[in-house]
Tab-separated table of N, CA and C in Angstrom:
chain	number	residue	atom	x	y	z
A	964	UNK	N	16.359	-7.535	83.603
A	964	UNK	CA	16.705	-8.062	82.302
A	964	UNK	C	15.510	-8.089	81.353
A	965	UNK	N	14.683	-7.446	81.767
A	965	UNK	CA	13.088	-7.435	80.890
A	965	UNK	C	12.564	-6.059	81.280
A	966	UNK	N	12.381	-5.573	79.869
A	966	UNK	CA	11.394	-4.499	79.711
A	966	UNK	C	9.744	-4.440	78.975
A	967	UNK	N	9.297	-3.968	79.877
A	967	UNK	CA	7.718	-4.677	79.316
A	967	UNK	C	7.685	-2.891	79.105
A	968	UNK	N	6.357	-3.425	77.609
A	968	UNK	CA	5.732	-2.196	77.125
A	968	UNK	C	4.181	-2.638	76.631
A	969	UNK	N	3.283	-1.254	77.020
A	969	UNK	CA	2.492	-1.524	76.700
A	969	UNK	C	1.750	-0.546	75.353
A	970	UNK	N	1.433	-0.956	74.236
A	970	UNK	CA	0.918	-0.679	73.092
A	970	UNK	C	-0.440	-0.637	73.127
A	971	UNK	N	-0.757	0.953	72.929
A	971	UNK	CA	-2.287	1.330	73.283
A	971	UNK	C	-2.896	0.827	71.820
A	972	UNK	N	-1.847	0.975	70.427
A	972	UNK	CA	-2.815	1.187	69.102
A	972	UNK	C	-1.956	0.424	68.261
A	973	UNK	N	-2.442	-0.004	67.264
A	973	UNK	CA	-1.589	-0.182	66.138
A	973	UNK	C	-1.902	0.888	64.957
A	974	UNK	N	-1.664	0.951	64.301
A	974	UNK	CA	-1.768	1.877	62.766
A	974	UNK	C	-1.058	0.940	61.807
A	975	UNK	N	-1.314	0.307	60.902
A	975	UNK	CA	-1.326	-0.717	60.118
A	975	UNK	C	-1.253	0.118	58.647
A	976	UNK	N	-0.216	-0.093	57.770
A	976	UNK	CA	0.116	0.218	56.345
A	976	UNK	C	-0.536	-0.290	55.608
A	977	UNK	N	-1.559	-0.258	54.673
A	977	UNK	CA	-2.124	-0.265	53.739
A	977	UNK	C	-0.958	-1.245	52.831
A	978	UNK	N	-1.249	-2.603	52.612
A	978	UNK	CA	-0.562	-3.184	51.676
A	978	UNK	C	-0.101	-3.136	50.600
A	979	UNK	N	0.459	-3.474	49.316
A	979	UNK	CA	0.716	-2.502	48.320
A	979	UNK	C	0.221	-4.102	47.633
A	980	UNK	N	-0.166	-3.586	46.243
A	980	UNK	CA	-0.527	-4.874	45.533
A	980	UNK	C	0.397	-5.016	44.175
A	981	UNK	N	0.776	-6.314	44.542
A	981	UNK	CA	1.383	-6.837	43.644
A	981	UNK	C	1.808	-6.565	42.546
A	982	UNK	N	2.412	-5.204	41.189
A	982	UNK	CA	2.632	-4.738	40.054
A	982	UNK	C	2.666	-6.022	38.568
A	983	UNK	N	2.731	-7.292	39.298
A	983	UNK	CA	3.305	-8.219	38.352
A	983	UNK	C	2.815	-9.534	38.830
A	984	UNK	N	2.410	-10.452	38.246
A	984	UNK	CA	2.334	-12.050	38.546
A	984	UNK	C	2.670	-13.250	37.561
A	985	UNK	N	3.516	-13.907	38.506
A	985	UNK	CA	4.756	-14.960	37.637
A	985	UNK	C	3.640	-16.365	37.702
A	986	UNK	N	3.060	-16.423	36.738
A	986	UNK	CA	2.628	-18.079	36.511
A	986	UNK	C	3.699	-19.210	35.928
A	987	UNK	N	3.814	-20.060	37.101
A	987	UNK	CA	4.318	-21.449	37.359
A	987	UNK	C	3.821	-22.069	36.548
A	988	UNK	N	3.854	-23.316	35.783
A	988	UNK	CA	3.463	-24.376	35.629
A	988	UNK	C	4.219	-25.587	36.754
A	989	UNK	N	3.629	-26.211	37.569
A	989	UNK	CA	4.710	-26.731	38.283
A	989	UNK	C	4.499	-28.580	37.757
A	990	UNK	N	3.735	-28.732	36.882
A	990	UNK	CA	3.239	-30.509	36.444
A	990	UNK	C	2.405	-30.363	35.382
A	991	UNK	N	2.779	-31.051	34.240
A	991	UNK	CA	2.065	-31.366	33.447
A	991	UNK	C	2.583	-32.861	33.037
A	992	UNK	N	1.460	-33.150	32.015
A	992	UNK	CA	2.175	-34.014	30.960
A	992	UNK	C	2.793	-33.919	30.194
A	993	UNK	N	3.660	-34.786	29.249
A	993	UNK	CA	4.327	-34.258	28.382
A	993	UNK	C	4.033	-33.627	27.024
A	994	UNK	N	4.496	-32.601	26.777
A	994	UNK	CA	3.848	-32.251	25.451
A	994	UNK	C	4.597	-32.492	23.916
A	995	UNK	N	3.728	-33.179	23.489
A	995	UNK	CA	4.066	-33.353	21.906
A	995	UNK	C	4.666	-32.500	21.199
A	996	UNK	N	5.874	-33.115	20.919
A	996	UNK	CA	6.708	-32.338	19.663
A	996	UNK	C	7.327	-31.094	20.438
A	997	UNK	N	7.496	-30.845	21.858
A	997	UNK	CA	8.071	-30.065	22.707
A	997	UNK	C	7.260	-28.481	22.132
A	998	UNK	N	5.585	-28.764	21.966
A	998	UNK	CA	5.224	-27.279	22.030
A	998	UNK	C	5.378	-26.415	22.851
A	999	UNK	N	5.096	-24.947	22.347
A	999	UNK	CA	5.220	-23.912	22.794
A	999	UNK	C	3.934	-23.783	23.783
A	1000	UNK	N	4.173	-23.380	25.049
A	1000	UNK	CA	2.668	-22.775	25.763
A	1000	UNK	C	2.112	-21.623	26.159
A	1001	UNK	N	0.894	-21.479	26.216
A	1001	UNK	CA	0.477	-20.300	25.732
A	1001	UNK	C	-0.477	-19.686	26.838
A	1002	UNK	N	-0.539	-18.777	27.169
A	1002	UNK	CA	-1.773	-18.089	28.688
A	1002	UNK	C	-3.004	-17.653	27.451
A	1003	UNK	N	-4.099	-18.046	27.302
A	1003	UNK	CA	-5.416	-17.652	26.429
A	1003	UNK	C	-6.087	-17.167	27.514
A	1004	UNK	N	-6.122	-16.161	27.307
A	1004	UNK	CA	-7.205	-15.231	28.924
A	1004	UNK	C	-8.135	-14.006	28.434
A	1005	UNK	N	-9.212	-13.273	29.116
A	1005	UNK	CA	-9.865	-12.176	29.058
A	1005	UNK	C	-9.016	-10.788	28.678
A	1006	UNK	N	-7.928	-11.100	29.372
A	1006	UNK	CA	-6.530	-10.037	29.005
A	1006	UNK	C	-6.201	-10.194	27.722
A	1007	UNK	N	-6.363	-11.457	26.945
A	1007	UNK	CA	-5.541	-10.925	25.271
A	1007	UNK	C	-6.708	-11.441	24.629
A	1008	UNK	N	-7.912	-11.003	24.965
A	1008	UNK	CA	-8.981	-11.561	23.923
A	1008	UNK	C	-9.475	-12.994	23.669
A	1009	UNK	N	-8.879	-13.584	24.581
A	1009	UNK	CA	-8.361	-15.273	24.167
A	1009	UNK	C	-8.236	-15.791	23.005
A	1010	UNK	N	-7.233	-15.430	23.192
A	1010	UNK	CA	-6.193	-15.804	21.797
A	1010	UNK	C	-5.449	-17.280	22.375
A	1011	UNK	N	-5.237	-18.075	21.767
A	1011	UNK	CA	-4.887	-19.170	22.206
A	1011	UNK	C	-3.382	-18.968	21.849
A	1012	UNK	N	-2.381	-18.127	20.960
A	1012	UNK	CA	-0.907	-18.304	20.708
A	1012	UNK	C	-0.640	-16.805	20.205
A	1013	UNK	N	-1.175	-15.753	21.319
A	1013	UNK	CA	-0.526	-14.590	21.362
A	1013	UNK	C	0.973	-14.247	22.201
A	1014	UNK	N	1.706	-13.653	21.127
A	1014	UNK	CA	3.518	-13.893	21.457
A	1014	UNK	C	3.109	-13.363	22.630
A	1015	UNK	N	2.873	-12.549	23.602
A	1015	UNK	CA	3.063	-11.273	24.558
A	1015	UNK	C	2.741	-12.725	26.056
A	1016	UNK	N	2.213	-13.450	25.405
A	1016	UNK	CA	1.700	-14.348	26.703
A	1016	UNK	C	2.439	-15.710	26.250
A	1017	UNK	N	3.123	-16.114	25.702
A	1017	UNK	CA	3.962	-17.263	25.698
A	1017	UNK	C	4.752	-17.697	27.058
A	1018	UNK	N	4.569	-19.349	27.729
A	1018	UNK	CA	5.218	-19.016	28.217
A	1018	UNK	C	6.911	-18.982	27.945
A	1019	UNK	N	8.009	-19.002	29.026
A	1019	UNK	CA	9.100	-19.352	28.809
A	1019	UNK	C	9.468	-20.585	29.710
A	1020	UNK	N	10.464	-21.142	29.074
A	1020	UNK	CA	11.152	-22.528	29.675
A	1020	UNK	C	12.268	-21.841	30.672
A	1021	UNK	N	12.557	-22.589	31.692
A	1021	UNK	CA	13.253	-21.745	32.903
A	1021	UNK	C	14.081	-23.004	32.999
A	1022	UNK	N	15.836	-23.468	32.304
A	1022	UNK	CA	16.151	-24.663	32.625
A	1022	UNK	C	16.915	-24.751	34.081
A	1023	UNK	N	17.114	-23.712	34.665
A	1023	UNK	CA	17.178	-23.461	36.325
A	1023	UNK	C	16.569	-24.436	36.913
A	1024	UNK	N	15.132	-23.484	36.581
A	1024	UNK	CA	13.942	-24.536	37.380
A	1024	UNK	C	13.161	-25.529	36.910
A	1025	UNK	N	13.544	-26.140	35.764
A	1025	UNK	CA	12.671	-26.964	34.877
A	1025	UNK	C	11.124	-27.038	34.813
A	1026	UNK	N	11.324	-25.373	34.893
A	1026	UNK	CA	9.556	-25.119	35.159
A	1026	UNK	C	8.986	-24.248	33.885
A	1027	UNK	N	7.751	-24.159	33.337
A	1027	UNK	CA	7.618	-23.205	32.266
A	1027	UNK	C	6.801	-21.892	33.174
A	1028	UNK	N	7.428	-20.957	32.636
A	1028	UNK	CA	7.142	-19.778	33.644
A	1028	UNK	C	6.509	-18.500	32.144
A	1029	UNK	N	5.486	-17.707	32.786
A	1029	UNK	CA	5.139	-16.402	32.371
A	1029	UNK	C	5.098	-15.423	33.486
A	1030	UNK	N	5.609	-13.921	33.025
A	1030	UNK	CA	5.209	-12.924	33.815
A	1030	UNK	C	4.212	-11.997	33.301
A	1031	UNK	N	3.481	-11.452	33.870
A	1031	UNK	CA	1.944	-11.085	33.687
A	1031	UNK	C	2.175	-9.500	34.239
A	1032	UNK	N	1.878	-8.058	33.605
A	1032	UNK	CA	1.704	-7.129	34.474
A	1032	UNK	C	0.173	-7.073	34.582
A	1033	UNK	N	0.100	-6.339	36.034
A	1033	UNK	CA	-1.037	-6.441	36.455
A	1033	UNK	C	-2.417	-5.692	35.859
A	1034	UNK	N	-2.929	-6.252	35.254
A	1034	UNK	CA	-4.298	-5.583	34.672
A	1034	UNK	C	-5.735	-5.732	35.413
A	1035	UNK	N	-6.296	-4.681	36.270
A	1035	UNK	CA	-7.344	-4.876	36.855
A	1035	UNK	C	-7.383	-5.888	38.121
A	1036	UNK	N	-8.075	-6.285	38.409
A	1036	UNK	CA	-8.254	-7.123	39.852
A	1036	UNK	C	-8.037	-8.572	39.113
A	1037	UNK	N	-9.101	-8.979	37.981
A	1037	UNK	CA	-9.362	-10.271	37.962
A	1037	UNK	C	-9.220	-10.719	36.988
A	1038	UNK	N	-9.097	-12.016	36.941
A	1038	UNK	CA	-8.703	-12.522	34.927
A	1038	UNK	C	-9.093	-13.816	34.993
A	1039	UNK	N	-9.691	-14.268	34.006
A	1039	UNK	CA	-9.479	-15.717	33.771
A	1039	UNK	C	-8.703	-16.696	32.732
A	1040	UNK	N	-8.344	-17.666	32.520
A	1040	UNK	CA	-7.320	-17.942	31.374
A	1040	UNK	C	-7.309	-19.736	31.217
A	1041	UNK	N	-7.012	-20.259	30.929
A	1041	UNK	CA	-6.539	-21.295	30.257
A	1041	UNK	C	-5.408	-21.552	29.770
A	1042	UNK	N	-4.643	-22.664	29.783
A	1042	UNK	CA	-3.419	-22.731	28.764
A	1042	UNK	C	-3.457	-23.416	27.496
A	1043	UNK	N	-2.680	-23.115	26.648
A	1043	UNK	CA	-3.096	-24.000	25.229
A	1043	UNK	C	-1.514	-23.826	24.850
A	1044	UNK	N	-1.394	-24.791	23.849
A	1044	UNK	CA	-0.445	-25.120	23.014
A	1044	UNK	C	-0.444	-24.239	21.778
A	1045	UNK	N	-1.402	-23.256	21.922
A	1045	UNK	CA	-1.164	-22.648	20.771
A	1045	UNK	C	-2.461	-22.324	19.976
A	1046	UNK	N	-3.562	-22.929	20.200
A	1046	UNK	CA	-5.020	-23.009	19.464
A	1046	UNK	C	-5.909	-24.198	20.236
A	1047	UNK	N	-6.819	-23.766	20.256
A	1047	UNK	CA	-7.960	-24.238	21.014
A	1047	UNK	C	-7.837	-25.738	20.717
A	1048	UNK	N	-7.371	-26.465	19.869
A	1048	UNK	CA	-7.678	-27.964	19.889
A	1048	UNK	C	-6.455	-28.986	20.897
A	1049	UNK	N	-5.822	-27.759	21.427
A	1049	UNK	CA	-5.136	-28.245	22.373
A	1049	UNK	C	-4.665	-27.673	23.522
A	1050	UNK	N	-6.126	-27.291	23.838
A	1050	UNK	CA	-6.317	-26.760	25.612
A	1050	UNK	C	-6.130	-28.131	26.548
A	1051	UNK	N	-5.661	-27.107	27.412
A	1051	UNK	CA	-5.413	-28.175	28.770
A	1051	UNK	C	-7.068	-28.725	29.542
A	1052	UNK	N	-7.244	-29.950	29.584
A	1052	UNK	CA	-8.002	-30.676	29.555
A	1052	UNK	C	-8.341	-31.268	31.116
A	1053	UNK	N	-9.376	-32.212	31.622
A	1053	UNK	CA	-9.259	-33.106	32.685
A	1053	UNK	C	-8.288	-34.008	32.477
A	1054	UNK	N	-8.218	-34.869	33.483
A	1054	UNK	CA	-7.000	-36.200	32.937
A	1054	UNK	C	-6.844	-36.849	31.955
A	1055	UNK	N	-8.976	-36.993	31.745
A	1055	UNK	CA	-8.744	-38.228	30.603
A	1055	UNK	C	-8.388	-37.567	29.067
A	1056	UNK	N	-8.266	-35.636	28.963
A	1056	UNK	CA	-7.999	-35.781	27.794
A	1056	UNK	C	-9.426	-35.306	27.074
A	1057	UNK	N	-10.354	-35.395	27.522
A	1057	UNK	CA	-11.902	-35.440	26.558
A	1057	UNK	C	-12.323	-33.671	26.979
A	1058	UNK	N	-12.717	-33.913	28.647
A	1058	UNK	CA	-13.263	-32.907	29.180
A	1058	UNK	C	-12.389	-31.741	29.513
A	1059	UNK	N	-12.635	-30.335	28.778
A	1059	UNK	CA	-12.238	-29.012	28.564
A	1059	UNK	C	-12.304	-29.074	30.356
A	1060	UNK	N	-11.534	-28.064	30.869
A	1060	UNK	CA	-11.298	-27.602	32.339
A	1060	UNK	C	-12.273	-26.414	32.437
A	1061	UNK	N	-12.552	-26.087	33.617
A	1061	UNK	CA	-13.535	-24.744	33.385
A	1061	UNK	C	-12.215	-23.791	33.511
A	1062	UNK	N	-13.119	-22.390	33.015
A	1062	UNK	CA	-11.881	-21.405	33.041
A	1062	UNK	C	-11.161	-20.934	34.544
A	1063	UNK	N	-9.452	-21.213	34.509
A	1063	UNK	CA	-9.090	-21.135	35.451
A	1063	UNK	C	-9.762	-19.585	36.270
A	1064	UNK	N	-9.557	-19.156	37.617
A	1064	UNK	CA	-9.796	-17.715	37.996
A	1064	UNK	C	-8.522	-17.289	39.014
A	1065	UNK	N	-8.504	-16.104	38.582
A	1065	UNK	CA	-7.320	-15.412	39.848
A	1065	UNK	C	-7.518	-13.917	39.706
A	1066	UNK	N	-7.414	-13.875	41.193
A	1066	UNK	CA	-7.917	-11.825	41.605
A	1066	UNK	C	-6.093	-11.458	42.281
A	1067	UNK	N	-5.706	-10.624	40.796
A	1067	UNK	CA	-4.550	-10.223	41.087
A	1067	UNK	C	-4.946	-9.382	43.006
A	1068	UNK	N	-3.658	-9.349	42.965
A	1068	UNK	CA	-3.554	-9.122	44.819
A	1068	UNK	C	-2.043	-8.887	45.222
A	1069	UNK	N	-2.137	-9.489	46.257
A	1069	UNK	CA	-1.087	-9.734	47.539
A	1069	UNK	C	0.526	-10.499	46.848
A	1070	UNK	N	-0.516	-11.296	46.221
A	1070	UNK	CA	0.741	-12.200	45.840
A	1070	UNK	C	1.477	-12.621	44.454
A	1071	UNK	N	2.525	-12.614	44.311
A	1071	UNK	CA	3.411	-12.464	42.872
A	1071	UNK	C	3.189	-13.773	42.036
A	1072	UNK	N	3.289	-14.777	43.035
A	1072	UNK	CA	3.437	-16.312	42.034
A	1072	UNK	C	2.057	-17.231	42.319
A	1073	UNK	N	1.992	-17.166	40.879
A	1073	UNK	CA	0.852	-18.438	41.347
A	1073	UNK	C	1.549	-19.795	39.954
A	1074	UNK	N	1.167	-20.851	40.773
A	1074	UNK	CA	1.782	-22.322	40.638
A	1074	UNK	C	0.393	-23.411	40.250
A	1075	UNK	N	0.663	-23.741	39.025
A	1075	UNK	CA	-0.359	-24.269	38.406
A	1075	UNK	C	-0.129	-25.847	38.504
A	1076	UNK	N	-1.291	-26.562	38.506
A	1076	UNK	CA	-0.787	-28.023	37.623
A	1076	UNK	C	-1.655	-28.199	36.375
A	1077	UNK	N	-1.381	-28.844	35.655
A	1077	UNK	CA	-2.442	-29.113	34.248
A	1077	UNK	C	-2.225	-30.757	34.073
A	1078	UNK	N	-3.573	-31.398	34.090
A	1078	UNK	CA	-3.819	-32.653	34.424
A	1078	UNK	C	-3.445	-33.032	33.274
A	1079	UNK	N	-4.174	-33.010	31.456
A	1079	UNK	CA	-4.288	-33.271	30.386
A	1079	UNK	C	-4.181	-32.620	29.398
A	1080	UNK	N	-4.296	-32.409	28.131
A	1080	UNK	CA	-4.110	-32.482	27.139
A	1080	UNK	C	-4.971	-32.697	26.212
A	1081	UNK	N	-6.039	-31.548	25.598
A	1081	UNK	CA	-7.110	-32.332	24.689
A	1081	UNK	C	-6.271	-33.643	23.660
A	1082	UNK	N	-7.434	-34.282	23.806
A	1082	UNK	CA	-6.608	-35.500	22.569
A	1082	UNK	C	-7.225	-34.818	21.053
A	1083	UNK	N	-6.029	-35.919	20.002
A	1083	UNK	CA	-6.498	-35.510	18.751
A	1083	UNK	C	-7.725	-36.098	18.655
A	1084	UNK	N	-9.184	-35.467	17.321
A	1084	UNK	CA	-10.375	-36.130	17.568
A	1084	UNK	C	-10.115	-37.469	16.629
């Protein structure tokens, strides 16, 4: 009732990388006046409210979602509401976040949280 085999080699497929990556927001705070959010990255010049990187509202998943095609290995980005005086922040609101990093790859979704909210000065 058992057949044993023995496997001299493997030969292993070369992975294929990812064509596309879906950024999550999976937590934030709430945002004022139900703004629009925005991916500001090395990819669009950082532009803080370029249409091509908006995200979208997903009421499925009550999540705000962007899809990204894949440009190069690596990117860095930030989110904003639209213009730099309202980048996503530490908790308290004061301190700018350093720029997020991600080396497109393997994997399709990446799932963010964003603590804060620059405050008004």
């Amino acid at each position: 009732d058992s057949l044993y085999v023995v496997v001299s080699a493997w030969n292993d497929l070369v992975a294929e990388r990812c064509p596309t990556l879906t950024v999550v927001i999976e937590h934030m705070p709430p945002i004022p006046n139900n703004a629009e959010l925005f991916l500001a990255s090395n990819l669009n010049g950082w532009d803080p409210a370029a249409p091509n990187y908006r995200f979208e509202f997903s009421d499925q998943l009550s999540k705000h979602m962007l899809t990204l095609p894949r440009r190069g290995e690596r990117f860095f980005f930030k989110i904003t509401q639209g213009n730099w005086a309202t980048v996503e922040t530490e908790s308290n609101g004061i301190l700018d976040i350093e720029n997020r990093e991600w080396e497109f790859g393997l994997q399709d979704t990446l799932r963010i949280t964003i603590d804060g909210w620059k405050l008004p000065n």
